[in-house]
PDB file of C-alpha atoms in Angstrom:
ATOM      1  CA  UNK A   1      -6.920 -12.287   2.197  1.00 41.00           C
ATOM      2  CA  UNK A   2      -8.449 -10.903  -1.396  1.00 55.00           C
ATOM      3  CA  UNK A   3     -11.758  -8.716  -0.777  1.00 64.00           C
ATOM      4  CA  UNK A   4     -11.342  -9.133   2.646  1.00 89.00           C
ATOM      5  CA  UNK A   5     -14.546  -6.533   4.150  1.00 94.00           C
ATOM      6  CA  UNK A   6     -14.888  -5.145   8.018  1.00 95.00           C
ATOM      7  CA  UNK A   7     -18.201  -4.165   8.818  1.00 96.00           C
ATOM      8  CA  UNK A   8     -18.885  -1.578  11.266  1.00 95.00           C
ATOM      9  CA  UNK A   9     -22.069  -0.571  12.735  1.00 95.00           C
ATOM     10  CA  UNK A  10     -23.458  -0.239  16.205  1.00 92.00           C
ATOM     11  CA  UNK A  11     -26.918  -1.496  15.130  1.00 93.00           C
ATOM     12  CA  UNK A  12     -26.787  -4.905  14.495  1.00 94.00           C
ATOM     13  CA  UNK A  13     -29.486  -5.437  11.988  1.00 94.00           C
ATOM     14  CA  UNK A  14     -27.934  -3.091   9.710  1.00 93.00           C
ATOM     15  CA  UNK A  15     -24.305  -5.341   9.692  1.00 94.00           C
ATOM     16  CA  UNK A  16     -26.551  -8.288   9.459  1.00 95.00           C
ATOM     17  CA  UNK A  17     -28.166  -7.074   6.345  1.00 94.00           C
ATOM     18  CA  UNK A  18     -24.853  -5.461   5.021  1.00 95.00           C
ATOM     19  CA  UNK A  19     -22.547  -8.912   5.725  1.00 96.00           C
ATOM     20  CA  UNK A  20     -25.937 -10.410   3.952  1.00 95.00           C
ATOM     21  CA  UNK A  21     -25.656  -8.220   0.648  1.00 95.00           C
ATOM     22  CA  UNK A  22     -22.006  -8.550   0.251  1.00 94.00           C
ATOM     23  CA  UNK A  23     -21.837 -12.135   0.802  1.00 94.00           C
ATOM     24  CA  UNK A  24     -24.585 -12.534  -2.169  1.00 93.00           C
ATOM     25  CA  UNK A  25     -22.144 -11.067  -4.154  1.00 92.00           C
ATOM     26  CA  UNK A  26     -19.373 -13.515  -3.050  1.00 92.00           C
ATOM     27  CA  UNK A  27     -17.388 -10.975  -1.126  1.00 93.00           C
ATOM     28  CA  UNK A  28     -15.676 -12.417   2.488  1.00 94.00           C
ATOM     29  CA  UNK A  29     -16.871 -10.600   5.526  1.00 94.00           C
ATOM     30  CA  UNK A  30     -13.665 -10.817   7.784  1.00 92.00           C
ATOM     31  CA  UNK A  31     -15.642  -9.448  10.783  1.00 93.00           C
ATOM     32  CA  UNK A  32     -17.715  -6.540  12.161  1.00 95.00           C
ATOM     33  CA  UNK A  33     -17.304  -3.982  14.603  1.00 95.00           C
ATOM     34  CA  UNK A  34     -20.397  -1.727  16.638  1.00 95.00           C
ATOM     35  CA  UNK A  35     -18.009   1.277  17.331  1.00 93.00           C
ATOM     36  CA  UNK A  36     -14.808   3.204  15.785  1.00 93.00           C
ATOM     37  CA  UNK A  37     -12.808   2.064  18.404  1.00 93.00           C
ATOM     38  CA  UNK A  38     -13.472  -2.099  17.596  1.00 95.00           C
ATOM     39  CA  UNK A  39     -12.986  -1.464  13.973  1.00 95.00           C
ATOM     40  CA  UNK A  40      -9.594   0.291  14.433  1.00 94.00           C
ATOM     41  CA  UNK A  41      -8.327  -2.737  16.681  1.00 94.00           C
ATOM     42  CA  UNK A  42     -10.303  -5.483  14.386  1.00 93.00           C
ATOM     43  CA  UNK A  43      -8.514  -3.764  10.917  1.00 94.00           C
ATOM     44  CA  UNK A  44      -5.035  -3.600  13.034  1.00 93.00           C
ATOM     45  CA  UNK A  45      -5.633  -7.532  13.304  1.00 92.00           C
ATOM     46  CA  UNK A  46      -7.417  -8.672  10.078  1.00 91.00           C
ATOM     47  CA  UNK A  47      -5.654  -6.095   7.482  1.00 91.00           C
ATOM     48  CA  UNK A  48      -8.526  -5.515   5.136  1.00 93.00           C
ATOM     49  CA  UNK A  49      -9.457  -4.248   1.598  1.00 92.00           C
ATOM     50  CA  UNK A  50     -12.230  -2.410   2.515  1.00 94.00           C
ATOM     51  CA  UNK A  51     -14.548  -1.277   5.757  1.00 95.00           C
ATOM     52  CA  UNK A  52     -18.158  -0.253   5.573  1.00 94.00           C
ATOM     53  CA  UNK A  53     -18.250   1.975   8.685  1.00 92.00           C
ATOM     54  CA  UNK A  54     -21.229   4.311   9.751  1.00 91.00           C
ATOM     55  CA  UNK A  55     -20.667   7.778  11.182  1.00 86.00           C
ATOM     56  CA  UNK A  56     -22.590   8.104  14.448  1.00 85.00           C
ATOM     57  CA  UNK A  57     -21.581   5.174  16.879  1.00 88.00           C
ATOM     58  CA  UNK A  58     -20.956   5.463  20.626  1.00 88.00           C
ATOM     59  CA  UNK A  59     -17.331   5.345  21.508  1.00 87.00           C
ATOM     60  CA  UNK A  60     -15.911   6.915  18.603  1.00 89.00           C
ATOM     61  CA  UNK A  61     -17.637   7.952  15.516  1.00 87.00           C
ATOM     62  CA  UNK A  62     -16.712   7.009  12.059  1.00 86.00           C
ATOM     63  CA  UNK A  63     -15.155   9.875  10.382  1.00 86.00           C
ATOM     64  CA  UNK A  64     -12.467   9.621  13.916  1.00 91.00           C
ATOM     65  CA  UNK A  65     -11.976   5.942  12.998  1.00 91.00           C
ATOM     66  CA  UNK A  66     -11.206   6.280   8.993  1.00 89.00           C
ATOM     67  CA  UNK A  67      -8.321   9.093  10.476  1.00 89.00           C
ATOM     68  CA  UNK A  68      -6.993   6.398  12.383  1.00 91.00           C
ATOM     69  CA  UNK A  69      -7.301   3.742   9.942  1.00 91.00           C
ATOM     70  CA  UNK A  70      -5.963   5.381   6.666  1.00 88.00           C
ATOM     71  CA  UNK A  71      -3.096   6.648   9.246  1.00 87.00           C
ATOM     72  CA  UNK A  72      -2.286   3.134  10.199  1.00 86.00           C
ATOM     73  CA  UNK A  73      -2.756   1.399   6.596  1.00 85.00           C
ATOM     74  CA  UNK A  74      -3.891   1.512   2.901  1.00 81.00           C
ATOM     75  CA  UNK A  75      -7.176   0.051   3.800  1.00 87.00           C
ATOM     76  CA  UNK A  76     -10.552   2.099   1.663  1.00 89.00           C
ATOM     77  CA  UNK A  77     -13.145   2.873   3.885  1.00 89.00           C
ATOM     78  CA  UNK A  78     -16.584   3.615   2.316  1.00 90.00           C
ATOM     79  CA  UNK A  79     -19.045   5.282   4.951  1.00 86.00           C
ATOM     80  CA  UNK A  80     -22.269   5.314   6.168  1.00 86.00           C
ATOM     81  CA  UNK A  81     -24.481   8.228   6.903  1.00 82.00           C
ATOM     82  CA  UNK A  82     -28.217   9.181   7.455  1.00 77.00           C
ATOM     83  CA  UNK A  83     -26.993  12.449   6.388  1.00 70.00           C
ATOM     84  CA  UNK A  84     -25.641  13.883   3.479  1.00 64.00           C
ATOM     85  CA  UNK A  85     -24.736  17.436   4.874  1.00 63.00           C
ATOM     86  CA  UNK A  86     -22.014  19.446   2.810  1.00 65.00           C
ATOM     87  CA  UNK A  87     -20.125  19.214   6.460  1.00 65.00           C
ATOM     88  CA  UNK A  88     -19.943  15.622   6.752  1.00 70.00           C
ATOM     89  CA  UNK A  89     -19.283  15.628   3.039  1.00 68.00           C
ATOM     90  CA  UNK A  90     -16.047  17.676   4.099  1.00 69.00           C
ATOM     91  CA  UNK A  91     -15.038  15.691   7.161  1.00 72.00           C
ATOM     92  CA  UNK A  92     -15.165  12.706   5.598  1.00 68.00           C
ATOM     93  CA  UNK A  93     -13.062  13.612   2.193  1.00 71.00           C
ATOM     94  CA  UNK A  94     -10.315  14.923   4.764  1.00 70.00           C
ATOM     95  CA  UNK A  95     -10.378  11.724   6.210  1.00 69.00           C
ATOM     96  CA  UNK A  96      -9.747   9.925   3.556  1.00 66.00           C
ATOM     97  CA  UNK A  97     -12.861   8.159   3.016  1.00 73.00           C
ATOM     98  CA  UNK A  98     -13.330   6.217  -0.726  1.00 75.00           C
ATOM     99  CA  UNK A  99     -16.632   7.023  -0.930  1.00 74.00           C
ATOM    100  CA  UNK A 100     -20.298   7.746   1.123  1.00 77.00           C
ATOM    101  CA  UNK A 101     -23.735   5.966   0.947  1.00 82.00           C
ATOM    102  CA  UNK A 102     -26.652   7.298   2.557  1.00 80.00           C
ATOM    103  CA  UNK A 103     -28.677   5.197   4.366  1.00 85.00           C
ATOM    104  CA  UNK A 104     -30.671   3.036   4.123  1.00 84.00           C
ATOM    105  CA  UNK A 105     -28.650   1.204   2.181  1.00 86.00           C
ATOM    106  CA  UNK A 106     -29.540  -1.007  -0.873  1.00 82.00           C
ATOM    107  CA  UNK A 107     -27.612  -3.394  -2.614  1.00 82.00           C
ATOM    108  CA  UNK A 108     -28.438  -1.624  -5.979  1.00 82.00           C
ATOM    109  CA  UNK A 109     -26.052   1.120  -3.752  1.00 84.00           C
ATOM    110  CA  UNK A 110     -23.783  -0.683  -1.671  1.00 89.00           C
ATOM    111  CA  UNK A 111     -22.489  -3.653  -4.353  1.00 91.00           C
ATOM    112  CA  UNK A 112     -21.613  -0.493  -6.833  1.00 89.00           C
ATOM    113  CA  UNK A 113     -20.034   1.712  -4.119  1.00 87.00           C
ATOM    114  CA  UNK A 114     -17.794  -1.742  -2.849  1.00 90.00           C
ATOM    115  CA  UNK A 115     -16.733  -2.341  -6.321  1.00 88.00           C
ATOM    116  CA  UNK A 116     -15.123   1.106  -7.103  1.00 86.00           C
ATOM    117  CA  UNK A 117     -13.702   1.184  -3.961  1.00 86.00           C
ATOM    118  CA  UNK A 118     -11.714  -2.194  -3.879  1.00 86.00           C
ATOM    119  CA  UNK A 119     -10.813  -1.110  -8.007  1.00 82.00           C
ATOM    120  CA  UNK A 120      -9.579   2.284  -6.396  1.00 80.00           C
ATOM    121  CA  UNK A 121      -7.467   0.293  -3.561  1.00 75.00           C
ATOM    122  CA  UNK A 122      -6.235  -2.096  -6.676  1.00 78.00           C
ATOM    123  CA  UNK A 123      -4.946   0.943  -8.435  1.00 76.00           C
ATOM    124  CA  UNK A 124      -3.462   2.847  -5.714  1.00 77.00           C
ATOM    125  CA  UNK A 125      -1.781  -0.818  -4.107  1.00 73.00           C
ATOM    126  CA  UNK A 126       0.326  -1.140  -7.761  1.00 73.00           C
ATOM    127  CA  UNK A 127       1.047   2.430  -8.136  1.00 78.00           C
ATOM    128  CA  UNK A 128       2.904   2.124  -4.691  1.00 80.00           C
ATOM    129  CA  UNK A 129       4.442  -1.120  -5.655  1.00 82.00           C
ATOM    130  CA  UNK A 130       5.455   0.632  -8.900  1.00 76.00           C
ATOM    131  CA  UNK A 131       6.772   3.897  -7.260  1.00 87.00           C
ATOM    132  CA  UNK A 132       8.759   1.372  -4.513  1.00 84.00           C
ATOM    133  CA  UNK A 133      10.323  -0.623  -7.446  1.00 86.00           C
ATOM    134  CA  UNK A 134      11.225   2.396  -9.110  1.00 87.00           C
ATOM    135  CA  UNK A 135      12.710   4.180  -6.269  1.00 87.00           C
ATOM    136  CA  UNK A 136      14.955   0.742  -5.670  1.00 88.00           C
ATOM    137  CA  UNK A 137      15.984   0.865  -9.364  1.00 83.00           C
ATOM    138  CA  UNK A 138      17.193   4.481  -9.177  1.00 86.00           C
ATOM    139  CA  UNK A 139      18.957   3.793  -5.563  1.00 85.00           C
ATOM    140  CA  UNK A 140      21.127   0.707  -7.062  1.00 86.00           C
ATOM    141  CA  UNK A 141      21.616   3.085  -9.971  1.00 89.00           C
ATOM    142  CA  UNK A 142      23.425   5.493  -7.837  1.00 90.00           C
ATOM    143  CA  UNK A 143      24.980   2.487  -5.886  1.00 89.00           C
ATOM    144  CA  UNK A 144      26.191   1.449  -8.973  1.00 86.00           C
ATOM    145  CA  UNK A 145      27.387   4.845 -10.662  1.00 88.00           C
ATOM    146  CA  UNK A 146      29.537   5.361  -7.478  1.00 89.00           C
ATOM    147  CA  UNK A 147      31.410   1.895  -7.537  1.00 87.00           C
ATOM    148  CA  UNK A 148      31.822   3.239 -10.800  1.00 87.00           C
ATOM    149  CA  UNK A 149      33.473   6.256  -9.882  1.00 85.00           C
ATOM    150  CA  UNK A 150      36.315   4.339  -7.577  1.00 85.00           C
ATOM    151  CA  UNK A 151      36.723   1.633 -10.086  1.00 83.00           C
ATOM    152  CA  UNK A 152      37.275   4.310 -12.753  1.00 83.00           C
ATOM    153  CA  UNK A 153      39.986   6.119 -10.340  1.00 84.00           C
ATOM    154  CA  UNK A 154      41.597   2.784  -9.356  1.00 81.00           C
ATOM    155  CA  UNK A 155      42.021   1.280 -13.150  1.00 80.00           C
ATOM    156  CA  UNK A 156      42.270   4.865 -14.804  1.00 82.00           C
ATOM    157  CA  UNK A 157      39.272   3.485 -17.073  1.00 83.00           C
ATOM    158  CA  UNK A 158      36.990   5.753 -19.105  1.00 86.00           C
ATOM    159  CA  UNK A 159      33.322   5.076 -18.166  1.00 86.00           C
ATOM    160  CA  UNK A 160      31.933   3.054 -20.610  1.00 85.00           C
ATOM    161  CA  UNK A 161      35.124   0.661 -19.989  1.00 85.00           C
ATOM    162  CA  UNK A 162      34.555   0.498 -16.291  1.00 82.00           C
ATOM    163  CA  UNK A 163      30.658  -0.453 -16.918  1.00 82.00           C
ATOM    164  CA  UNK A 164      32.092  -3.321 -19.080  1.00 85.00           C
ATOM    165  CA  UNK A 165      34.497  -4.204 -16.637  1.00 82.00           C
ATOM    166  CA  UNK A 166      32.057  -4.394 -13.515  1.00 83.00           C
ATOM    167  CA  UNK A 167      29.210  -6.084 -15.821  1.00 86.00           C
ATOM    168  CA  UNK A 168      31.414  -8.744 -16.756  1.00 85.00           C
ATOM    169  CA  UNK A 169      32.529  -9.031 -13.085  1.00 83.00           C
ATOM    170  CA  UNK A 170      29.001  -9.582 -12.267  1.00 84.00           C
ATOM    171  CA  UNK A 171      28.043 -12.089 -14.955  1.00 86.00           C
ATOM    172  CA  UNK A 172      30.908 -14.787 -14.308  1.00 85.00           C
ATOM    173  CA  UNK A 173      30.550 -14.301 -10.580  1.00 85.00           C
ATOM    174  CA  UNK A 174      26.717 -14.200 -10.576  1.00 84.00           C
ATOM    175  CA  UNK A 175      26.645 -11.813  -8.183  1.00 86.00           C
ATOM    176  CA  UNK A 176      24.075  -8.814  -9.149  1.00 88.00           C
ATOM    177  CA  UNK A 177      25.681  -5.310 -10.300  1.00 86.00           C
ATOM    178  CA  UNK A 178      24.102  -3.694  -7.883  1.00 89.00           C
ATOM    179  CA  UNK A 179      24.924  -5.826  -4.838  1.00 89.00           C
ATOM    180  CA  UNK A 180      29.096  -6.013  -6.093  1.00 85.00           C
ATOM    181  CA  UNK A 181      28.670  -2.286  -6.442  1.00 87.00           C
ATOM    182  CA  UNK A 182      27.372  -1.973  -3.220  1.00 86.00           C
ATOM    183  CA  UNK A 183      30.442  -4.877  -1.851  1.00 83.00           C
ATOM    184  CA  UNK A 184      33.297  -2.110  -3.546  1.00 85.00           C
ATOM    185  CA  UNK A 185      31.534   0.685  -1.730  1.00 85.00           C
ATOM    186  CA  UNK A 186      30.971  -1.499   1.982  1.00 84.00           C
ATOM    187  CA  UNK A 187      34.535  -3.224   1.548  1.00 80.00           C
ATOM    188  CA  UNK A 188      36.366  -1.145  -0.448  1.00 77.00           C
ATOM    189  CA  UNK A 189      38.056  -2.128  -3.660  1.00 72.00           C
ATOM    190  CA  UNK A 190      41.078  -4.197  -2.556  1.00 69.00           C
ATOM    191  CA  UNK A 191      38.264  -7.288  -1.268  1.00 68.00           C
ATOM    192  CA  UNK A 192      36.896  -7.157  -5.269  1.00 67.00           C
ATOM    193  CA  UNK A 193      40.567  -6.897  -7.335  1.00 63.00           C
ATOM    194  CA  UNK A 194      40.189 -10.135  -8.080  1.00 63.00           C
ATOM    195  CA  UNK A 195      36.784 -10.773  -9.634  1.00 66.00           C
ATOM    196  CA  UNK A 196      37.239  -7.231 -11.504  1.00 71.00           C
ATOM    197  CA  UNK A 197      41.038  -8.025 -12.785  1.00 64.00           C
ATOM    198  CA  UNK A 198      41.366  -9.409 -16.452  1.00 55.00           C
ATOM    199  CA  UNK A 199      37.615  -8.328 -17.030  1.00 55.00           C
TER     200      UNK A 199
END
């Protein structure tokens, strides 16, 4: 669901002419909302990218929404205001809000505005993917470093012999380092004598 937009307003004009802009520009409109409440139950079922959410609506009021939202998932939320007070400014940076447009809202504004904030959510999606793959790479590490340790007690190997020993191991079984490492460390050595003997 690439781009995929919530819309939340309790006037319905204004999502109409939002949903209206953004479409224009080839953007999916996955649905709209008229209060904080809707949008937090409509972004719990349709995941988006982005939601364009106003502040005053009856129910619950933006800025309480995004809380809820950015809480729940890594969706941007770009709001709508009438206001610009230093305040709101405030309440809405703690909330985690991508960005503010003032209303009324033009599509010289808005089509900007949606564009940084789905590049910002781009970013900050592969960072995270980055930081998870690294944090898996440095847990098999460990994995890995203490199958090393036993193997290196069992054999009375040095270290670099062990690694040679395991890695070869793992190459004519096809099993991955990491997950015989983890096997010696689950099952204990005696179930993996055989595959690491005459390595």
């Amino acid at each position: 669901m690439k781009n995929a937009i919530v819309v939340v307003d309790d006037d319905p004009i204004i999502r109409m002419d939002i949903r209206e802009m953004l479409e224009e520009e080839g953007y999916w409109v996955g649905g709209e909302a008229k209060n904080g409440q809707e949008a937090i139950e409509l972004v719990a079922k349709l995941k988006p990218d982005l939601v364009i959410m106003d502040v005053k609506m009856p129910v619950m009021n933006g800025i309480k929404a995004t809380q809820i939202i950015r809480r729940m998932q890594d969706t941007s939320v770009l709001l709508l205001t009438a206001y610009s007070q230093r305040e709101l400014v405030e309440d809405a940076r703690s909330a985690g809000v991508s960005a503010y447009l003032v209303k009324p809202v033009s599509d010289a504004d808005l089509i900007p505005a949606v564009a940084i904030a789905l590049s910002q959510k781009e970013k900050m999606d592969a960072l995270k993917k980055d930081m998870n793959q690294l944090k898996q790479t440095l847990d098999e590490r460990k994995i890995v470093e203490k199958a090393k340790g036993i193997v290196m007690k069992a054999y009375g190997l040095d270290e670099e012999e062990t690694y040679r020993k395991m890695r070869s191991a793992s190459m004519s079984t096809g099993i991955p380092l990491s997950k015989l490492a983890a096997g010696i460390l689950e099952d204990g050595l005696d179930k993996h004598v055989g595959i690491l003997q005459n390595r």
